């Protein structure tokens, strides 16, 4: 059973001791499945390249949506970004050339 992204095992020791061999095997298989699912979820969360790929795809979809819905706004944002980069480069050159 999952609770807020965690696996919660609901079987107590007394419940296990009363199980038959087939029930124990089924319970063990279920528990292994839950553990595998939890480990997969953890691996997914801590895998930085995978998370960056997801974020990149999400950003790309948002840009595509903006391009379709409001291309003028997207062009304005692009001009602003280019201007900010240009001003930053100019200031870096100006500051470093004075030294």
PDB file of C-alpha atoms in Angstrom:
ATOM      1  CA  UNK A   1       0.000   0.000   0.000  1.00  0.00           C
ATOM      2  CA  UNK A   2       1.377   3.450  -0.898  1.00  0.00           C
ATOM      3  CA  UNK A   3       0.997   6.412   1.439  1.00  0.00           C
ATOM      4  CA  UNK A   4       2.366   9.774   0.284  1.00  0.00           C
ATOM      5  CA  UNK A   5       4.952   8.175  -1.975  1.00  0.00           C
ATOM      6  CA  UNK A   6       6.064   5.614   0.604  1.00  0.00           C
ATOM      7  CA  UNK A   7       5.423   1.902   0.798  1.00  0.00           C
ATOM      8  CA  UNK A   8       3.604   0.858   3.930  1.00  0.00           C
ATOM      9  CA  UNK A   9       3.696  -2.829   4.756  1.00  0.00           C
ATOM     10  CA  UNK A  10       0.474  -3.782   6.486  1.00  0.00           C
ATOM     11  CA  UNK A  11       1.276  -7.343   7.519  1.00  0.00           C
ATOM     12  CA  UNK A  12       2.391  -7.839  11.108  1.00  0.00           C
ATOM     13  CA  UNK A  13       4.578 -10.616  12.420  1.00  0.00           C
ATOM     14  CA  UNK A  14       1.573 -12.398  13.957  1.00  0.00           C
ATOM     15  CA  UNK A  15      -0.245 -12.334  10.613  1.00  0.00           C
ATOM     16  CA  UNK A  16       2.752 -13.872   8.856  1.00  0.00           C
ATOM     17  CA  UNK A  17       3.135 -16.693  11.379  1.00  0.00           C
ATOM     18  CA  UNK A  18      -0.416 -17.877  10.651  1.00  0.00           C
ATOM     19  CA  UNK A  19       0.048 -17.995   6.876  1.00  0.00           C
ATOM     20  CA  UNK A  20       0.392 -21.127   4.805  1.00  0.00           C
ATOM     21  CA  UNK A  21       3.393 -21.599   2.514  1.00  0.00           C
ATOM     22  CA  UNK A  22       1.486 -20.508  -0.601  1.00  0.00           C
ATOM     23  CA  UNK A  23       0.194 -17.401   1.189  1.00  0.00           C
ATOM     24  CA  UNK A  24       3.701 -16.566   2.387  1.00  0.00           C
ATOM     25  CA  UNK A  25       5.054 -16.884  -1.161  1.00  0.00           C
ATOM     26  CA  UNK A  26       2.294 -14.638  -2.489  1.00  0.00           C
ATOM     27  CA  UNK A  27       2.901 -12.119   0.296  1.00  0.00           C
ATOM     28  CA  UNK A  28       6.636 -12.189  -0.374  1.00  0.00           C
ATOM     29  CA  UNK A  29       6.074 -11.636  -4.099  1.00  0.00           C
ATOM     30  CA  UNK A  30       3.747  -8.706  -3.345  1.00  0.00           C
ATOM     31  CA  UNK A  31       6.249  -7.190  -0.910  1.00  0.00           C
ATOM     32  CA  UNK A  32       9.077  -7.570  -3.439  1.00  0.00           C
ATOM     33  CA  UNK A  33       6.917  -5.868  -6.050  1.00  0.00           C
ATOM     34  CA  UNK A  34       6.213  -2.971  -3.691  1.00  0.00           C
ATOM     35  CA  UNK A  35       9.901  -2.658  -2.855  1.00  0.00           C
ATOM     36  CA  UNK A  36      10.865  -2.712  -6.537  1.00  0.00           C
ATOM     37  CA  UNK A  37       8.275  -0.034  -7.271  1.00  0.00           C
ATOM     38  CA  UNK A  38       9.587   2.134  -4.445  1.00  0.00           C
ATOM     39  CA  UNK A  39      13.197   1.715  -5.563  1.00  0.00           C
ATOM     40  CA  UNK A  40      12.236   2.598  -9.144  1.00  0.00           C
ATOM     41  CA  UNK A  41      10.489   5.752  -7.911  1.00  0.00           C
ATOM     42  CA  UNK A  42      13.529   6.726  -5.824  1.00  0.00           C
ATOM     43  CA  UNK A  43      15.890   6.104  -8.741  1.00  0.00           C
ATOM     44  CA  UNK A  44      13.676   8.255 -10.937  1.00  0.00           C
ATOM     45  CA  UNK A  45      13.758  11.126  -8.438  1.00  0.00           C
ATOM     46  CA  UNK A  46      17.529  11.123  -7.846  1.00  0.00           C
ATOM     47  CA  UNK A  47      18.563  10.570 -11.476  1.00  0.00           C
ATOM     48  CA  UNK A  48      19.645  14.121 -12.364  1.00  0.00           C
ATOM     49  CA  UNK A  49      20.072  13.594 -16.135  1.00  0.00           C
ATOM     50  CA  UNK A  50      16.600  12.056 -16.317  1.00  0.00           C
ATOM     51  CA  UNK A  51      15.091  14.942 -14.311  1.00  0.00           C
ATOM     52  CA  UNK A  52      16.854  17.496 -16.530  1.00  0.00           C
ATOM     53  CA  UNK A  53      15.503  15.723 -19.603  1.00  0.00           C
ATOM     54  CA  UNK A  54      11.965  15.838 -18.203  1.00  0.00           C
ATOM     55  CA  UNK A  55      12.315  19.526 -17.331  1.00  0.00           C
ATOM     56  CA  UNK A  56      13.701  20.267 -20.790  1.00  0.00           C
ATOM     57  CA  UNK A  57      10.801  18.501 -22.509  1.00  0.00           C
ATOM     58  CA  UNK A  58       8.299  20.306 -20.267  1.00  0.00           C
ATOM     59  CA  UNK A  59       9.920  23.665 -21.059  1.00  0.00           C
ATOM     60  CA  UNK A  60       9.869  22.838 -24.778  1.00  0.00           C
ATOM     61  CA  UNK A  61       6.158  22.026 -24.649  1.00  0.00           C
ATOM     62  CA  UNK A  62       5.460  25.310 -22.844  1.00  0.00           C
ATOM     63  CA  UNK A  63       7.423  27.278 -25.442  1.00  0.00           C
ATOM     64  CA  UNK A  64       5.532  25.494 -28.247  1.00  0.00           C
ATOM     65  CA  UNK A  65       2.216  26.335 -26.583  1.00  0.00           C
ATOM     66  CA  UNK A  66       3.263  29.965 -26.152  1.00  0.00           C
ATOM     67  CA  UNK A  67       4.431  30.089 -29.783  1.00  0.00           C
ATOM     68  CA  UNK A  68       1.046  28.873 -30.975  1.00  0.00           C
ATOM     69  CA  UNK A  69      -1.086  30.942 -28.599  1.00  0.00           C
ATOM     70  CA  UNK A  70       0.875  34.203 -28.427  1.00  0.00           C
ATOM     71  CA  UNK A  71       3.805  34.452 -30.862  1.00  0.00           C
ATOM     72  CA  UNK A  72       4.226  38.205 -30.277  1.00  0.00           C
ATOM     73  CA  UNK A  73       4.814  37.632 -26.561  1.00  0.00           C
ATOM     74  CA  UNK A  74       7.323  34.885 -27.330  1.00  0.00           C
ATOM     75  CA  UNK A  75       9.183  37.205 -29.720  1.00  0.00           C
ATOM     76  CA  UNK A  76       9.224  39.918 -27.044  1.00  0.00           C
ATOM     77  CA  UNK A  77      10.654  37.493 -24.507  1.00  0.00           C
ATOM     78  CA  UNK A  78      13.323  36.395 -26.999  1.00  0.00           C
ATOM     79  CA  UNK A  79      14.299  40.024 -27.708  1.00  0.00           C
ATOM     80  CA  UNK A  80      14.503  40.683 -23.962  1.00  0.00           C
ATOM     81  CA  UNK A  81      16.737  37.671 -23.375  1.00  0.00           C
ATOM     82  CA  UNK A  82      19.049  38.646 -26.245  1.00  0.00           C
ATOM     83  CA  UNK A  83      19.217  42.225 -24.935  1.00  0.00           C
ATOM     84  CA  UNK A  84      20.028  41.017 -21.411  1.00  0.00           C
ATOM     85  CA  UNK A  85      22.814  38.792 -22.737  1.00  0.00           C
ATOM     86  CA  UNK A  86      24.172  41.640 -24.855  1.00  0.00           C
ATOM     87  CA  UNK A  87      24.174  44.108 -21.940  1.00  0.00           C
ATOM     88  CA  UNK A  88      25.843  41.538 -19.693  1.00  0.00           C
ATOM     89  CA  UNK A  89      28.540  40.837 -22.285  1.00  0.00           C
ATOM     90  CA  UNK A  90      29.098  44.570 -22.807  1.00  0.00           C
ATOM     91  CA  UNK A  91      29.469  45.164 -19.057  1.00  0.00           C
ATOM     92  CA  UNK A  92      31.858  42.240 -18.647  1.00  0.00           C
ATOM     93  CA  UNK A  93      34.059  43.539 -21.472  1.00  0.00           C
ATOM     94  CA  UNK A  94      33.922  47.089 -20.110  1.00  0.00           C
ATOM     95  CA  UNK A  95      34.814  46.032 -16.556  1.00  0.00           C
ATOM     96  CA  UNK A  96      37.621  43.686 -17.597  1.00  0.00           C
ATOM     97  CA  UNK A  97      39.150  46.186 -20.034  1.00  0.00           C
ATOM     98  CA  UNK A  98      39.572  48.802 -17.252  1.00  0.00           C
ATOM     99  CA  UNK A  99      41.921  46.545 -15.288  1.00  0.00           C
TER     100      UNK A  99
END
